[in-house]
Amino acid sequence: MNEKPIKFASEQVDTEVNKENLENLDSLLNDELKQLPAGINSSKLLQPKSKTKLFKAFVVSLTGLITSAAIYEAWLFIQQMFAINPILGGIVSALVGVVLVTGIGSLIKGRVKSKRLSKREILRAELKTLDANETYGKARSKLEDISQEFQQEVDISKSLAIFQQSAQQSHNDSELIKIYSDQVLAGLDKLALEAINKHATESAIMVALSPLAAADMALVAWRSSKMLQEISRIYGCPQTAFGRLGLTKQVATNLMLAGASELIADASVELLGKSVAATVSTKVAQGIGVGILISRFGIQTMRLCRPIEFTEDSRPKLGDVRKLITTKVVAMITTKKKNQVLKQGEKDD
Amino acid sequence: MGVKQQIREAVELVERGLDKNVRICVTGLSGSGKTAFITSLVNQLLHQKSSTTLPFWLAHAEKRVLAVKLIPYNDLHIPEFPYAESLQAIENRLWPSSTRNISQIRISVKYQIKNKWIKKLQKTSHLNIDVIDYPGEWLLDLPLLNLDYENWCLLFNDWVSKGKQANLSLEWLNSFSSDTGQISKTDIKGLSESFRQFLLKCKTSEEAIEFIQPGRFILPGDLEGAPVLDFFPIPANANVDKNGEAYKILVQRYEYYRDNVVQPFFKEYFSKVDRQVLLVDVLKVLNQGFDSYKELQQTLSKLVTSFNYGQTNWLKRMFQPKINKLIIAATKSDQVPPEQHMAMKSFLAQMLMDAENQVSYQGVNVNTLVFSAIQVSESVTAEHDNKRISCVKGVELDNGEDVVNYPGKIPVEPMTRKQWNEQEFNFINFAIPDLTTDRQLPHQRMDRLIELLVGDKFL
Ligand SMILES: Nc1nc2c(ncn2[C@@H]2O[C@H](COP(=O)(O)OP(=O)(O)OP(=O)(O)O)[C@@H](O)[C@H]2O)c(=O)[nH]1
Ligand SMILES: [Mg+2]
């Protein structure tokens, strides 16, 4: 209390256009404003902390073993080449050198971007508290950092420009986050959903058409990994092959933790799927099922990559995707059948 | 009957069913910023097409607003809101002048329908928004509707014996005691005039005296010089024969004023209102201190609760108001550094908590907000005593000088009387800077206000 008002003549002081807040912000929040009741809906099961020490040691020693074996092999190989011809040996060792440098370089670079994903979770939590407490001046720099990460992968210059025009000095953090989510992230969400649609329908159709049940598994793994890569790139945190494995695991765990509400939603999906299934062959129904699974996978990936949590309005709805897949696959199969019938007819003639 | 015919009829039914008119009641004491708000509202809507500063108006963000224009309204006897003149004033770097009479404006917004059922029948619809502007002074006549002359005198004498108005009233009271206490018919005109002078003195005094009744004595509108304004309350020190002719005239005029001036105004204006926005100048009371704070709190609570929503059922019976949304908004937020807006909002909420409770208990949806109709300052940080403080920079209204102002810190917790005395505030009124009126006016949170007021009407 008791901070005296001060008035300066304009020439007397140096001023700076206010971008960031410099005063103690937390004092602005009284307890009542910190969103009550905090209890009931906010408890959540934590991610299980797997990986015992023993397992970690195993992984480290295994990688060590494999790398040393590889180095040893390469060494032997170069020696052999030298034995045959020194020029050949020189070329080979130069090649090995190039492979090492570029490999390690890209590994590090990929790792840096890959790492962003794990930071996203912290960021999401931070932005969520800023949003809930309506603080001032803290979100802007964070959003700028995020934009930079996006810009390395996606062209968001237009939506970013709109955001910068709409965001006024007077907006508090909560307002800024909302505007950012609506103006910038909405565009990325759309891209991601398009990717999901594409991959989900493609794999649905592939499964529906593939004659081998065993191939389906491989197909699903391949397509979903591709999709993961695309979505993570859209949200500016592209994953290396290794990181993708981790992300896949995270997504799978999340799907399992998703809880009853989604299960119910899923049940209805399945029910609707069944009514379709009645009219099409089991293989086609399987295809649709796989498509839905992959789109769930994709939506969950979006959730993990997105720096701001979805709101009830911006949340992507599985129903839309499902409808699209079903119609596409069914249309596809029926035209195929028609063609077959036609061909049959031609033969009969 | 063909299918086409049936469809056409269904469309018509939906058309009629859609709520296509919304009447907004802008409530606020004199100087709270009603005219500035309406000017900005019309301006933001008319310039929506190219506007990037309305992200929180959902229909606009979804690009569903097709076109906006001003159209003639049905109440032909009400003068038109001087929008063009207000804009011209702003262009000349002047605030629109204080309102002296009632006026109305109707804005029609054509939009694309989002609702997937209605969309099947028709693609677009329009919403007519009616807004009325009037002098804030008239609002304070609302409690008169429930009072007869005798009770009004009692309440008045109670009010005049207290606070800052007690000193100002001495002259007027003396004009009675010089007499033998009796008033003749011929004295009425003179005494009314000196009563009016007393009220004007209250109005223009340095210390904000909010509660000045009757409102038309200060701003007569088209009643200037009419005999209906020649009356006054009988002060406690005068003894007037209640059977005398003079007294009868006073009662008659008071009742005429109440029944033929005040009542039609409220009835006509407030009976058809759907949405109400209460504008509050919290910065003024922060500048002026505890007593003003209490007075404003009481005045506004009385106003808000008596209007609406069935609390006092005489009003309900009379007007059958259907207000279903109340927005309590603190104006002039651009006089405050934005980091304090949150505190400003909680100050507002605490001040009107009681009123808010009563109103929401009636099932009315209540929201609070901090906004600025026309942003005329810039938020800056300044270096002072090796500390950086957040200030606002603008042209001071009183002297036209460029200033950078740190107005003091609005507390988040309610203040005790002692804290009120210790804490100093200096919120400065700013002049309009050099602006173009060909673009939307700069503002703070007008978009949120629009969304709260009418957002749900864009189906
Ligand atoms: N800084 C700032 N000042 C404002 C704003 N709105 C209103 N004011 C100031 O408040 C004064 C009164 O505003 P009006 O809009 O005339 O108030 P009103 O409620 O119409 O008052 P009456 O017509 O007397 O009932 C203006 O002259 C401005 O000085 C705003 O958004 N920002
Ligand atoms: Mg006015």
Short mmCIF file of N, CA, C and O in Angstrom, two decimals, chain A residues 13 23-24 64 119 121 156 169 196 232 247 250 289 321 341:
data_model
loop_
_atom_site.label_atom_id
_atom_site.label_comp_id
_atom_site.label_asym_id
_atom_site.label_seq_id
_atom_site.Cartn_x
_atom_site.Cartn_y
_atom_site.Cartn_z
N VAL A 13 11.15 12.62 -18.31
CA VAL A 13 11.51 11.23 -18.04
C VAL A 13 11.75 10.46 -19.33
O VAL A 13 11.23 10.78 -20.38
N GLU A 23 6.77 -4.95 -12.49
CA GLU A 23 6.49 -4.92 -11.06
C GLU A 23 6.02 -6.27 -10.56
O GLU A 23 5.66 -7.15 -11.32
N ASN A 24 6.02 -6.39 -9.27
CA ASN A 24 5.63 -7.68 -8.68
C ASN A 24 4.19 -8.00 -9.02
O ASN A 24 3.28 -7.36 -8.58
N GLY A 64 26.47 -48.71 -25.67
CA GLY A 64 27.94 -48.68 -25.63
C GLY A 64 28.50 -49.85 -26.41
O GLY A 64 29.39 -49.70 -27.26
N LYS A 119 9.74 -30.00 -23.28
CA LYS A 119 9.53 -28.67 -22.69
C LYS A 119 8.09 -28.21 -22.85
O LYS A 119 7.59 -27.39 -22.09
N GLU A 121 5.38 -29.65 -22.26
CA GLU A 121 4.50 -29.99 -21.14
C GLU A 121 4.62 -28.95 -20.04
O GLU A 121 3.61 -28.49 -19.48
N ILE A 156 3.92 -19.38 -40.68
CA ILE A 156 2.76 -18.84 -39.98
C ILE A 156 2.76 -17.32 -40.03
O ILE A 156 2.09 -16.66 -39.25
N GLN A 169 -1.62 -3.61 -26.21
CA GLN A 169 -0.91 -3.40 -24.94
C GLN A 169 -1.76 -3.71 -23.74
O GLN A 169 -1.28 -4.16 -22.73
N ILE A 196 -4.01 -35.79 -40.16
CA ILE A 196 -4.65 -36.95 -39.53
C ILE A 196 -5.65 -37.59 -40.47
O ILE A 196 -5.67 -38.80 -40.68
N SER A 232 4.17 -33.61 -35.29
CA SER A 232 5.17 -32.98 -34.43
C SER A 232 5.89 -31.87 -35.19
O SER A 232 6.25 -30.85 -34.62
N LEU A 247 7.52 -40.71 -28.17
CA LEU A 247 6.23 -40.03 -28.32
C LEU A 247 5.11 -41.04 -28.49
O LEU A 247 4.05 -40.91 -27.89
N GLN A 250 4.24 -42.32 -25.23
CA GLN A 250 3.50 -41.34 -24.44
C GLN A 250 2.04 -41.26 -24.90
O GLN A 250 1.13 -41.22 -24.09
N GLY A 289 -12.15 -49.28 -38.56
CA GLY A 289 -11.70 -49.31 -37.16
C GLY A 289 -10.27 -48.83 -37.04
O GLY A 289 -9.95 -48.00 -36.17
N VAL A 321 -13.91 -36.67 -37.82
CA VAL A 321 -12.94 -37.48 -38.52
C VAL A 321 -13.56 -38.82 -38.89
O VAL A 321 -13.41 -39.31 -40.01
N VAL A 341 -18.17 -55.45 -60.89
CA VAL A 341 -19.43 -55.95 -61.46
C VAL A 341 -19.49 -55.62 -62.94
O VAL A 341 -19.85 -56.44 -63.78
#
